[in-house]
mmCIF file of C-alpha atoms in Angstrom:
data_model
loop_
_atom_site.group_PDB
_atom_site.id
_atom_site.type_symbol
_atom_site.label_atom_id
_atom_site.label_comp_id
_atom_site.label_asym_id
_atom_site.label_seq_id
_atom_site.Cartn_x
_atom_site.Cartn_y
_atom_site.Cartn_z
ATOM 1 C CA MET A 14 -81.950 185.817 -117.512
ATOM 2 C CA ILE A 15 -78.515 184.183 -117.747
ATOM 3 C CA PRO A 16 -78.484 181.392 -120.356
ATOM 4 C CA LYS A 17 -78.287 177.894 -118.923
ATOM 5 C CA LYS A 18 -75.052 176.293 -120.137
ATOM 6 C CA VAL A 19 -74.442 172.549 -120.211
ATOM 7 C CA PHE A 20 -71.370 170.553 -121.164
ATOM 8 C CA LYS A 21 -71.400 168.945 -124.593
ATOM 9 C CA LEU A 22 -68.869 166.409 -125.858
ATOM 10 C CA TYR A 23 -67.575 167.109 -129.333
ATOM 11 C CA ALA A 24 -69.413 164.875 -131.789
ATOM 12 C CA CYS A 25 -66.147 163.086 -132.646
ATOM 13 C CA CYS A 26 -65.655 162.108 -128.981
ATOM 14 C CA ILE A 27 -67.507 158.877 -128.294
ATOM 15 C CA PRO A 28 -67.810 157.453 -124.750
ATOM 16 C CA VAL A 29 -67.766 153.658 -124.390
ATOM 17 C CA LYS A 30 -68.513 151.868 -121.133
ATOM 18 C CA GLY A 31 -66.504 148.893 -119.917
ATOM 19 C CA HIS A 32 -66.824 146.734 -116.793
ATOM 20 C CA ARG A 33 -64.454 148.670 -114.511
ATOM 21 C CA ARG A 34 -63.864 151.859 -116.457
ATOM 22 C CA ALA A 35 -64.879 153.661 -119.608
ATOM 23 C CA VAL A 36 -63.077 155.440 -122.430
ATOM 24 C CA ILE A 37 -63.704 158.442 -124.620
ATOM 25 C CA VAL A 38 -62.647 157.648 -128.173
ATOM 26 C CA ASP A 39 -61.576 160.768 -130.059
ATOM 27 C CA SER A 40 -62.194 159.672 -133.642
ATOM 28 C CA GLN A 41 -60.817 162.920 -135.055
ATOM 29 C CA ARG A 42 -57.482 162.951 -133.245
ATOM 30 C CA ASN A 43 -57.187 159.134 -133.215
ATOM 31 C CA ASP A 44 -56.786 159.119 -129.485
ATOM 32 C CA LEU A 45 -58.173 157.384 -126.424
ATOM 33 C CA PHE A 46 -58.908 158.781 -122.964
ATOM 34 C CA TYR A 47 -59.589 156.599 -119.929
ATOM 35 C CA ILE A 48 -62.374 157.821 -117.637
ATOM 36 C CA PRO A 49 -64.034 156.426 -114.495
ATOM 37 C CA LEU A 50 -67.545 154.996 -114.706
ATOM 38 C CA GLY A 51 -68.827 157.972 -112.716
ATOM 39 C CA MET A 52 -67.747 160.347 -115.458
ATOM 40 C CA TYR A 53 -69.343 158.106 -118.084
ATOM 41 C CA ASP A 54 -72.642 158.233 -116.165
ATOM 42 C CA LEU A 55 -72.404 162.017 -115.957
ATOM 43 C CA LEU A 56 -71.776 162.349 -119.699
ATOM 44 C CA GLU A 57 -74.524 159.928 -120.708
ATOM 45 C CA ASN A 58 -77.292 160.577 -118.192
ATOM 46 C CA HIS A 59 -76.911 164.194 -117.078
ATOM 47 C CA THR A 60 -76.320 165.977 -120.378
ATOM 48 C CA HIS A 61 -79.222 168.399 -119.843
ATOM 49 C CA LYS A 62 -77.934 169.707 -116.501
ATOM 50 C CA THR A 63 -75.564 172.556 -115.719
ATOM 51 C CA LYS A 64 -72.497 171.974 -113.594
ATOM 52 C CA GLU A 65 -74.226 173.756 -110.709
ATOM 53 C CA GLU A 66 -77.276 171.500 -110.947
ATOM 54 C CA ILE A 67 -75.068 168.417 -110.984
ATOM 55 C CA ILE A 68 -73.139 169.624 -107.952
ATOM 56 C CA VAL A 69 -76.411 170.252 -106.090
ATOM 57 C CA GLU A 70 -77.580 166.728 -106.943
ATOM 58 C CA PHE A 71 -74.254 165.124 -105.979
ATOM 59 C CA GLY A 72 -73.070 167.677 -103.441
ATOM 60 C CA HIS A 73 -70.968 165.243 -101.430
ATOM 61 C CA HIS A 74 -68.875 164.643 -104.572
ATOM 62 C CA LYS A 75 -68.343 168.308 -105.495
ATOM 63 C CA ASP A 76 -64.548 168.017 -105.754
ATOM 64 C CA ILE A 77 -64.786 164.937 -107.979
ATOM 65 C CA ILE A 78 -67.280 166.617 -110.297
ATOM 66 C CA GLU A 79 -65.009 169.661 -110.566
ATOM 67 C CA GLU A 80 -62.111 167.341 -111.453
ATOM 68 C CA TYR A 81 -64.227 165.623 -114.121
ATOM 69 C CA PHE A 82 -65.001 168.859 -115.943
ATOM 70 C CA GLU A 83 -61.431 170.093 -115.530
ATOM 71 C CA PHE A 84 -60.207 166.887 -117.198
ATOM 72 C CA LEU A 85 -62.699 167.222 -120.067
ATOM 73 C CA GLU A 86 -61.816 170.869 -120.685
ATOM 74 C CA LYS A 87 -58.057 170.341 -120.389
ATOM 75 C CA ASN A 88 -58.131 167.549 -122.973
ATOM 76 C CA GLU A 89 -60.431 169.526 -125.276
ATOM 77 C CA LEU A 90 -63.094 166.826 -125.323
ATOM 78 C CA GLY A 91 -66.077 169.151 -125.265
ATOM 79 C CA PHE A 92 -67.420 172.622 -124.641
ATOM 80 C CA TRP A 93 -70.054 174.593 -122.735
ATOM 81 C CA THR A 94 -73.144 175.725 -124.609
ATOM 82 C CA ASP A 95 -76.621 177.079 -123.980
ATOM 83 C CA GLN A 96 -77.822 175.589 -127.277
ATOM 84 C CA PRO A 97 -76.975 171.854 -127.052
ATOM 85 C CA GLU A 98 -79.723 170.986 -129.534
ATOM 86 C CA LYS A 99 -77.643 172.607 -132.272
ATOM 87 C CA PHE A 100 -74.836 170.097 -131.771
ATOM 88 C CA PRO A 101 -76.296 166.611 -132.364
ATOM 89 C CA LYS A 102 -74.344 163.405 -131.980
ATOM 90 C CA ILE A 103 -72.932 161.639 -135.020
ATOM 91 C CA GLU A 104 -75.422 159.154 -136.431
ATOM 92 C CA MET A 105 -73.582 155.894 -135.864
ATOM 93 C CA GLN A 106 -75.164 154.011 -138.755
ATOM 94 C CA TRP A 107 -72.896 151.985 -141.013
ATOM 95 C CA ASP A 108 -73.123 151.181 -144.702
ATOM 96 C CA TYR A 109 -70.762 150.987 -147.633
ATOM 97 C CA PRO A 110 -71.372 151.234 -151.391
ATOM 98 C CA ALA A 111 -70.085 147.728 -152.093
ATOM 99 C CA GLN A 112 -71.376 144.207 -151.554
ATOM 100 C CA ILE A 113 -67.914 143.050 -150.429
ATOM 101 C CA THR A 114 -65.365 145.355 -148.788
ATOM 102 C CA ASN A 115 -62.409 142.995 -148.342
ATOM 103 C CA ALA A 116 -61.180 139.613 -149.492
ATOM 104 C CA ILE A 117 -58.442 137.062 -148.868
ATOM 105 C CA ILE A 118 -57.083 134.989 -151.758
ATOM 106 C CA ASP A 119 -54.766 132.039 -151.153
ATOM 107 C CA VAL A 120 -52.538 130.568 -153.871
ATOM 108 C CA ASP A 121 -49.970 127.780 -154.012
ATOM 109 C CA SER A 122 -48.170 125.884 -156.774
ATOM 110 C CA ASN A 123 -51.051 123.404 -157.090
ATOM 111 C CA SER A 124 -53.845 125.973 -157.285
ATOM 112 C CA SER A 125 -55.896 125.357 -160.423
ATOM 113 C CA TYR A 126 -58.795 127.754 -159.949
ATOM 114 C CA ASP A 127 -59.305 130.738 -162.240
ATOM 115 C CA PHE A 128 -57.475 133.563 -160.456
ATOM 116 C CA ASP A 129 -58.446 136.178 -163.049
ATOM 117 C CA LYS A 130 -62.107 135.218 -162.753
ATOM 118 C CA ALA A 131 -61.930 135.685 -158.993
ATOM 119 C CA ILE A 132 -60.433 139.175 -159.326
ATOM 120 C CA THR A 133 -62.939 140.208 -161.995
ATOM 121 C CA GLN A 134 -65.856 139.121 -159.825
ATOM 122 C CA LEU A 135 -64.450 140.817 -156.724
ATOM 123 C CA ASP A 136 -64.102 144.029 -158.718
ATOM 124 C CA ALA A 137 -67.743 143.738 -159.850
ATOM 125 C CA LEU A 138 -68.775 143.412 -156.195
ATOM 126 C CA GLY A 139 -66.974 146.649 -155.350
ATOM 127 C CA CYS A 140 -64.226 145.028 -153.263
ATOM 128 C CA GLY A 141 -61.476 147.560 -152.602
ATOM 129 C CA ASP A 142 -59.148 145.652 -150.257
ATOM 130 C CA ILE A 143 -57.497 142.309 -151.025
ATOM 131 C CA LEU A 144 -54.937 140.193 -149.180
ATOM 132 C CA ILE A 145 -53.158 137.740 -151.503
ATOM 133 C CA ARG A 146 -51.147 135.000 -149.794
ATOM 134 C CA HIS A 147 -48.720 132.980 -151.907
ATOM 135 C CA TYR A 148 -47.682 129.784 -150.144
ATOM 136 C CA SER A 149 -45.247 128.663 -152.847
ATOM 137 C CA PRO A 150 -42.357 130.636 -154.348
ATOM 138 C CA ILE A 151 -43.195 132.845 -157.320
ATOM 139 C CA THR A 152 -40.859 134.806 -159.561
ATOM 140 C CA LEU A 153 -41.233 138.561 -159.874
ATOM 141 C CA ASP A 154 -41.822 138.152 -163.612
ATOM 142 C CA ASP A 155 -44.762 135.843 -162.930
ATOM 143 C CA LEU A 156 -46.025 138.221 -160.239
ATOM 144 C CA ILE A 157 -45.876 141.196 -162.603
ATOM 145 C CA GLU A 158 -47.798 139.173 -165.192
ATOM 146 C CA ARG A 159 -50.412 138.142 -162.642
ATOM 147 C CA PHE A 160 -50.940 141.736 -161.521
ATOM 148 C CA LYS A 161 -52.000 142.838 -165.016
ATOM 149 C CA ILE A 162 -55.535 141.694 -164.172
ATOM 150 C CA PHE A 163 -55.814 144.551 -161.678
ATOM 151 C CA GLU A 164 -55.359 147.236 -164.341
ATOM 152 C CA GLY A 165 -58.581 149.147 -164.824
ATOM 153 C CA THR A 166 -60.244 147.696 -161.715
ATOM 154 C CA ARG A 167 -61.611 149.623 -158.727
ATOM 155 C CA ILE A 168 -59.482 147.579 -156.325
ATOM 156 C CA GLU A 169 -57.476 150.141 -154.363
ATOM 157 C CA CYS A 170 -55.324 148.285 -151.828
ATOM 158 C CA ILE A 171 -53.506 144.977 -152.083
ATOM 159 C CA ASP A 172 -51.527 143.360 -149.280
ATOM 160 C CA LEU A 173 -49.251 140.673 -150.695
ATOM 161 C CA MET A 174 -47.412 137.807 -149.015
ATOM 162 C CA ILE A 175 -44.796 135.773 -150.914
ATOM 163 C CA PRO A 176 -41.975 133.464 -149.720
ATOM 164 C CA ASN A 177 -38.540 135.080 -149.664
ATOM 165 C CA ILE A 178 -36.919 132.300 -151.665
ATOM 166 C CA ASN A 179 -34.435 133.223 -154.418
ATOM 167 C CA LEU A 180 -35.933 136.694 -154.581
ATOM 168 C CA ASP A 181 -34.139 139.841 -155.696
ATOM 169 C CA ILE A 182 -35.027 141.992 -152.691
ATOM 170 C CA GLU A 183 -34.159 145.268 -154.410
ATOM 171 C CA ALA A 184 -36.347 144.376 -157.385
ATOM 172 C CA ALA A 185 -39.171 143.330 -155.031
ATOM 173 C CA CYS A 186 -39.011 146.702 -153.276
ATOM 174 C CA LEU A 187 -39.125 148.494 -156.632
ATOM 175 C CA PHE A 188 -42.122 146.392 -157.698
ATOM 176 C CA ALA A 189 -44.012 147.347 -154.529
ATOM 177 C CA LYS A 190 -43.091 151.007 -154.899
ATOM 178 C CA LYS A 191 -44.120 151.295 -158.559
ATOM 179 C CA ASN A 192 -47.417 149.398 -158.223
ATOM 180 C CA ILE A 193 -49.894 151.984 -156.948
ATOM 181 C CA ARG A 194 -52.235 149.341 -155.528
ATOM 182 C CA ILE A 195 -49.752 147.554 -153.277
ATOM 183 C CA ARG A 196 -50.077 148.692 -149.703
ATOM 184 C CA SER A 197 -47.684 146.115 -148.318
ATOM 185 C CA LEU A 198 -45.433 143.329 -149.544
ATOM 186 C CA MET A 199 -44.498 140.811 -146.860
ATOM 187 C CA LEU A 200 -41.593 138.501 -147.655
ATOM 188 C CA THR A 201 -42.153 135.378 -145.566
ATOM 189 C CA SER A 202 -39.548 132.749 -144.600
ATOM 190 C CA SER A 203 -36.916 135.479 -144.202
ATOM 191 C CA ASP A 204 -33.986 135.199 -141.804
ATOM 192 C CA LYS A 205 -35.135 138.214 -139.760
ATOM 193 C CA ASP A 206 -38.027 140.561 -139.075
ATOM 194 C CA LYS A 207 -37.504 143.979 -140.586
ATOM 195 C CA HIS A 208 -39.430 146.865 -142.137
ATOM 196 C CA LEU A 209 -37.444 147.343 -145.347
ATOM 197 C CA GLN A 210 -39.330 150.095 -147.114
ATOM 198 C CA ARG A 211 -41.523 152.828 -145.663
ATOM 199 C CA THR A 212 -43.537 155.388 -147.563
ATOM 200 C CA ARG A 213 -45.245 158.603 -146.582
ATOM 201 C CA ASP A 214 -48.653 157.611 -147.921
ATOM 202 C CA ASP A 215 -48.530 154.142 -146.295
ATOM 203 C CA MET A 216 -48.451 152.408 -149.677
ATOM 204 C CA GLY A 217 -45.599 150.315 -151.097
ATOM 205 C CA ASN A 218 -44.350 149.119 -147.704
ATOM 206 C CA VAL A 219 -42.046 146.079 -147.723
ATOM 207 C CA TYR A 220 -41.464 143.806 -144.734
ATOM 208 C CA LEU A 221 -39.261 140.828 -143.972
ATOM 209 C CA THR A 222 -40.749 138.261 -141.620
ATOM 210 C CA LYS A 223 -39.438 135.007 -140.202
ATOM 211 C CA ASN A 224 -42.927 133.510 -140.367
ATOM 212 C CA ILE A 225 -42.821 130.374 -142.481
ATOM 213 C CA VAL A 226 -45.747 129.671 -144.773
ATOM 214 C CA ASP A 227 -45.594 126.109 -146.043
ATOM 215 C CA ASN A 228 -48.060 123.891 -147.916
ATOM 216 C CA ALA A 229 -50.807 126.472 -147.512
ATOM 217 C CA VAL A 230 -50.804 125.985 -143.764
ATOM 218 C CA TYR A 231 -50.672 129.466 -142.333
ATOM 219 C CA LYS A 232 -51.999 130.654 -139.009
ATOM 220 C CA ASP A 233 -52.484 134.355 -138.510
ATOM 221 C CA THR A 234 -50.932 135.018 -135.102
ATOM 222 C CA THR A 235 -51.572 138.763 -135.038
ATOM 223 C CA LYS A 236 -52.093 139.805 -131.419
ATOM 224 C CA ILE A 237 -54.661 142.295 -130.212
ATOM 225 C CA THR A 238 -52.783 145.166 -128.558
ATOM 226 C CA PRO A 239 -53.430 148.899 -128.132
ATOM 227 C CA ASP A 240 -51.209 149.474 -131.167
ATOM 228 C CA SER A 241 -53.720 147.588 -133.319
ATOM 229 C CA PHE A 242 -56.732 149.685 -132.282
ATOM 230 C CA VAL A 243 -58.564 151.767 -134.874
ATOM 231 C CA PHE A 244 -60.360 154.941 -133.804
ATOM 232 C CA ASN A 245 -62.152 156.273 -136.875
ATOM 233 C CA VAL A 246 -65.940 156.571 -137.151
ATOM 234 C CA LYS A 247 -66.075 153.934 -139.899
ATOM 235 C CA MET A 248 -64.553 151.320 -137.594
ATOM 236 C CA ILE A 249 -66.631 152.330 -134.570
ATOM 237 C CA SER A 250 -69.945 152.445 -136.414
ATOM 238 C CA GLU A 251 -69.333 149.148 -138.212
ATOM 239 C CA SER A 252 -68.362 147.531 -134.898
ATOM 240 C CA MET A 253 -71.595 148.729 -133.296
ATOM 241 C CA HIS A 254 -73.709 147.010 -135.942
ATOM 242 C CA HIS A 255 -71.592 144.202 -137.392
ATOM 243 C CA ASN A 256 -68.752 141.788 -136.830
ATOM 244 C CA ASN A 257 -65.951 144.005 -138.132
ATOM 245 C CA TYR A 258 -63.849 140.979 -139.162
ATOM 246 C CA LEU A 259 -66.422 138.890 -141.031
ATOM 247 C CA ASN A 260 -68.777 141.587 -142.292
ATOM 248 C CA ARG A 261 -68.705 141.771 -146.117
ATOM 249 C CA LYS A 262 -65.566 139.610 -146.247
ATOM 250 C CA VAL A 263 -64.998 136.691 -148.600
ATOM 251 C CA THR A 264 -62.130 134.221 -148.885
ATOM 252 C CA ILE A 265 -60.992 131.980 -151.730
ATOM 253 C CA ASP A 266 -58.703 129.250 -150.454
ATOM 254 C CA LYS A 267 -55.806 127.634 -152.339
ATOM 255 C CA ASP A 268 -58.163 125.082 -153.919
ATOM 256 C CA GLY A 269 -60.670 127.709 -155.033
ATOM 257 C CA PHE A 270 -63.273 127.073 -152.335
ATOM 258 C CA ILE A 271 -65.254 130.087 -151.174
ATOM 259 C CA LYS A 272 -65.386 130.732 -147.412
ATOM 260 C CA ASN A 273 -66.154 133.451 -144.892
ATOM 261 C CA THR A 274 -62.563 133.382 -143.648
ATOM 262 C CA PRO A 275 -59.599 130.997 -144.179
ATOM 263 C CA SER A 276 -59.824 129.250 -140.794
ATOM 264 C CA PHE A 277 -63.478 128.234 -141.257
ATOM 265 C CA LYS A 278 -63.982 124.627 -142.407
ATOM 266 C CA ASN A 279 -67.328 125.226 -144.085
ATOM 267 C CA HIS A 280 -67.268 126.378 -147.711
ATOM 268 C CA PHE A 281 -69.906 127.508 -150.220
ATOM 269 C CA GLY A 282 -68.667 125.930 -153.449
ATOM 270 C CA ASN A 283 -65.760 126.499 -155.804
ATOM 271 C CA ILE A 284 -65.029 129.690 -157.737
ATOM 272 C CA ASN A 285 -64.643 127.564 -160.889
ATOM 273 C CA ASP A 286 -68.261 126.404 -160.607
ATOM 274 C CA ILE A 287 -70.196 129.207 -158.954
ATOM 275 C CA ASP A 288 -70.298 133.008 -159.059
ATOM 276 C CA LEU A 289 -69.258 134.978 -155.984
ATOM 277 C CA ASN A 290 -72.375 137.107 -156.255
ATOM 278 C CA SER A 291 -74.688 134.154 -155.638
ATOM 279 C CA VAL A 292 -72.570 133.022 -152.682
ATOM 280 C CA ILE A 293 -72.345 136.319 -150.845
ATOM 281 C CA ASN A 294 -76.116 136.856 -151.165
ATOM 282 C CA ASN A 295 -76.776 133.499 -149.535
ATOM 283 C CA PRO A 296 -78.227 134.159 -146.025
ATOM 284 C CA LYS A 297 -76.061 131.325 -144.672
ATOM 285 C CA PHE A 298 -72.931 133.101 -145.903
ATOM 286 C CA GLN A 299 -74.058 136.305 -144.152
ATOM 287 C CA LYS A 300 -75.001 134.461 -140.959
ATOM 288 C CA TYR A 301 -72.268 135.984 -138.790
ATOM 289 C CA TRP A 302 -72.020 139.426 -140.352
ATOM 290 C CA SER A 303 -74.240 141.008 -137.698
ATOM 291 C CA VAL A 304 -72.729 139.351 -134.614
ATOM 292 C CA THR A 305 -71.345 142.379 -132.767
ATOM 293 C CA LYS A 306 -68.937 142.572 -129.841
ATOM 294 C CA ASP A 307 -71.944 143.447 -127.669
ATOM 295 C CA GLN A 308 -73.059 139.819 -128.163
ATOM 296 C CA VAL A 309 -69.674 138.205 -127.497
ATOM 297 C CA GLU A 310 -68.734 136.945 -124.048
ATOM 298 C CA VAL A 311 -66.092 139.086 -122.288
ATOM 299 C CA CYS A 312 -65.881 141.462 -125.275
ATOM 300 C CA LYS A 313 -69.305 142.874 -124.395
ATOM 301 C CA ASP A 314 -67.810 144.151 -121.120
ATOM 302 C CA CYS A 315 -64.674 145.632 -122.711
ATOM 303 C CA GLU A 316 -64.181 149.365 -123.174
ATOM 304 C CA PHE A 317 -62.145 148.716 -126.361
ATOM 305 C CA ARG A 318 -64.801 146.591 -128.090
ATOM 306 C CA TYR A 319 -65.481 149.072 -130.908
ATOM 307 C CA ASN A 320 -61.793 149.673 -131.669
ATOM 308 C CA CYS A 321 -60.272 146.223 -132.107
ATOM 309 C CA LEU A 322 -60.724 143.737 -134.930
ATOM 310 C CA SER A 323 -63.084 140.845 -134.146
ATOM 311 C CA TYR A 324 -60.775 137.987 -135.143
ATOM 312 C CA VAL A 325 -62.740 134.723 -135.399
ATOM 313 C CA GLU A 326 -60.815 131.447 -135.498
ATOM 314 C CA ASN A 327 -63.746 129.108 -136.201
ATOM 315 C CA GLU A 328 -67.540 128.975 -136.204
ATOM 316 C CA SER A 329 -67.767 127.441 -132.725
ATOM 317 C CA GLU A 330 -66.043 130.483 -131.185
ATOM 318 C CA ILE A 331 -68.150 133.199 -132.810
ATOM 319 C CA TYR A 332 -69.603 134.209 -129.427
ATOM 320 C CA SER A 333 -66.321 133.827 -127.509
ATOM 321 C CA ALA A 334 -63.566 136.367 -126.985
ATOM 322 C CA PRO A 335 -60.657 135.891 -129.436
ATOM 323 C CA LYS A 336 -57.924 133.716 -127.946
ATOM 324 C CA ARG A 337 -55.315 136.109 -129.308
ATOM 325 C CA CYS A 338 -56.597 138.868 -126.987
ATOM 326 C CA ASN A 339 -54.839 139.053 -123.620
ATOM 327 C CA TYR A 340 -56.804 141.933 -122.117
ATOM 328 C CA ASN A 341 -58.972 141.334 -119.043
ATOM 329 C CA PRO A 342 -61.752 143.965 -118.824
ATOM 330 C CA TYR A 343 -62.762 142.733 -115.365
ATOM 331 C CA GLU A 344 -59.380 143.768 -113.987
ATOM 332 C CA SER A 345 -58.532 146.459 -116.570
ATOM 333 C CA GLN A 346 -55.224 144.704 -117.121
ATOM 334 C CA TRP A 347 -53.265 143.222 -120.016
ATOM 335 C CA LYS A 348 -52.092 139.719 -119.148
ATOM 336 C CA SER A 349 -48.752 140.565 -120.742
ATOM 337 C CA LYS A 350 -47.637 144.156 -121.062
ATOM 338 C CA PRO A 351 -47.998 145.513 -124.623
ATOM 339 C CA GLU A 352 -44.868 146.980 -126.154
ATOM 340 C CA THR A 353 -46.474 150.380 -126.636
ATOM 341 C CA LEU A 354 -49.490 152.089 -125.109
ATOM 342 C CA ILE A 355 -51.395 154.555 -127.252
ATOM 343 C CA ALA A 356 -53.458 156.201 -124.538
ATOM 344 C CA ASN A 357 -52.110 159.395 -123.060
ATOM 345 C CA ASN A 358 -53.483 159.208 -119.545
#
């Protein structure tokens, strides 16, 4: 008896259904493939059938079915097997061995909170990623002194923003290159936008930006575009179970108040008076951690919902699509054409 072969997507290829079309996210090759909803249905609901059985069931669409499998084979998205049970899907559960994964720390010339205490507590919570935003000018000597607190910590990546005022640019680039924890140094209030220093390992990057950060009033205007999508399993699995922007994030504003994110008005006390550990274990602080894109209007119908960051401007918009997103999943169109498209078909 000839073995019965069925088509099996590679475990790293994850289909996601949108309103008008679907995508297959290749988390291994960091790629994205657009597919029609008919192909999504075939891949999700007819996995136990051979091509011949599918053609018999949908005989009037024989040519389309042949095209589907030709597309899947050509793009190396799966394979034929008579033992599909030996190739299970990836378990899309998410967890991380840290109570906090990322943090934002704001500082200006009037900040009086204990910066070193904040870093020490973040390190104790296992935080590995920190964005530090300086709203007032700071000398490189003072910056070097401030960064001594990071020595011996488990903090791996630091993104740093400082005003480009009376700065020695060459010395700033050297500082970013020599400090193994700095992933990026953004010099705000510059006269142009430019990527000054690139590195092979994506650490020690230096950017000039015309964005002006004044009096601790800074609005993150990052747009959601295909270039900003992330395709790895960590991002996809976290997005399926959590809000990938707010989950395990903590912010300390310029006055030392502890928040979920800088734009939120509500705070949970001051770092000078309360430990971060007690704040982040407060159920009210974790309230939005589990709000996924599948619960957010418009986003729940988007084929990219597990690949883009869930920017949240304020508490009242937690269940609304981010205003900075200009993609319409009901028309499969970007309202303004992105500069670069990452999909290859």
